[in-house]
XYZ file of C-alpha atoms in Angstrom:
117
model
C 2.195 -21.649 -6.810
C 0.531 -19.403 -4.229
C -2.918 -19.906 -5.724
C -2.518 -23.686 -6.031
C -1.272 -23.863 -2.428
C -4.407 -22.091 -1.239
C -6.634 -24.629 -2.951
C -4.978 -27.482 -1.041
C -4.560 -25.506 2.202
C -1.055 -26.939 2.613
C 1.587 -24.245 3.107
C 4.329 -26.700 4.117
C 7.273 -26.640 1.755
C 6.372 -23.255 0.240
C 8.553 -20.171 0.385
C 7.679 -18.520 3.718
C 7.779 -15.133 2.015
C 4.424 -15.894 0.381
C 2.726 -17.477 3.402
C 0.010 -15.144 4.719
C 0.957 -13.596 8.066
C -2.347 -14.864 9.456
C -1.031 -18.423 8.986
C 2.026 -17.901 11.207
C 0.785 -15.130 13.505
C -1.622 -16.632 16.004
C -3.259 -13.444 17.222
C -5.787 -15.399 19.267
C -3.109 -17.051 21.419
C -0.575 -14.209 21.378
C -1.276 -10.837 22.903
C 0.329 -8.625 20.273
C 1.004 -5.149 21.589
C 2.973 -3.832 18.622
C 2.734 -4.616 14.917
C 5.239 -2.997 12.586
C 4.484 -2.730 8.884
C 7.559 -3.093 6.712
C 6.619 -0.030 4.674
C 6.610 2.035 7.915
C 9.642 0.363 9.479
C 11.817 3.490 9.449
C 9.248 5.375 11.529
C 8.063 2.479 13.706
C 11.297 0.632 14.530
C 12.563 3.353 16.925
C 9.346 3.011 18.955
C 9.683 -0.768 19.162
C 13.332 -0.628 20.192
C 12.534 2.029 22.788
C 9.837 -0.224 24.267
C 12.354 -3.092 24.357
C 15.116 -0.924 25.835
C 17.256 -1.577 22.753
C 17.594 1.859 21.120
C 21.355 1.385 20.722
C 20.571 -1.251 18.039
C 18.477 1.001 15.781
C 21.197 1.510 13.174
C 21.776 -2.239 12.988
C 18.107 -3.085 12.426
C 17.524 -0.367 9.851
C 20.698 -1.382 8.027
C 19.661 -5.000 7.444
C 19.251 -6.099 3.816
C 15.530 -6.683 4.247
C 14.986 -3.308 5.874
C 12.732 -0.908 4.011
C 14.748 2.117 5.134
C 15.835 2.974 1.612
C 13.248 1.157 -0.462
C 9.524 1.373 -0.718
C 7.101 -0.934 -2.459
C 4.846 1.303 -4.463
C 1.271 0.439 -5.369
C 2.253 0.765 -9.019
C 4.758 -2.104 -8.598
C 2.097 -4.329 -7.020
C -0.392 -3.370 -9.717
C 2.127 -4.260 -12.442
C 2.469 -7.737 -10.924
C -1.286 -8.150 -10.581
C -1.781 -7.177 -14.247
C -0.016 -10.399 -15.189
C -2.800 -12.432 -13.543
C -6.255 -13.179 -14.854
C -9.256 -11.687 -13.071
C -9.934 -15.072 -11.453
C -6.308 -15.417 -10.291
C -6.446 -11.926 -8.794
C -9.576 -12.912 -6.857
C -7.785 -16.028 -5.592
C -4.702 -14.042 -4.498
C -6.883 -11.522 -2.679
C -8.832 -14.377 -1.066
C -5.578 -15.931 0.169
C -4.537 -12.687 1.866
C -8.042 -11.607 2.948
C -7.348 -12.140 6.667
C -4.035 -10.277 6.395
C -5.780 -7.338 4.713
C -8.291 -7.227 7.542
C -5.733 -7.675 10.334
C -3.290 -5.070 9.031
C -5.578 -2.541 7.353
C -4.882 -3.196 3.670
C -7.288 -3.168 0.734
C -7.449 -5.922 -1.897
C -5.901 -4.971 -5.239
C -7.632 -5.714 -8.519
C -6.378 -4.405 -11.847
C -7.371 -5.032 -15.443
C -5.057 -3.651 -18.087
C -4.697 -0.004 -17.091
C -7.846 0.225 -14.981
C -8.837 -1.160 -11.607
C -11.942 -3.375 -11.735
């Protein structure tokens, strides 16, 4: 669904979880001072709440169900998912998230069987 959505360019009606951040984060019109990566949330959330004068809410934010405080997405998990896609589909997925990779400092992931191509 993600790959077919990219070909039409229409993200309306799709699960927001899969929408690239670059589609809903207008960095040109918004002066972003802080960007928190979910995988670093435990370390970065205290800084954000301190800047917002909200440190008393740290436990609440880190305790939310979508918080990464006790879970971590490992590259091996992502690679296992990517292995299920053809080489062409992997290129399409990486193309979809290309701007996100650039904006947030990630590298595209390509895997073929047990080896990265």
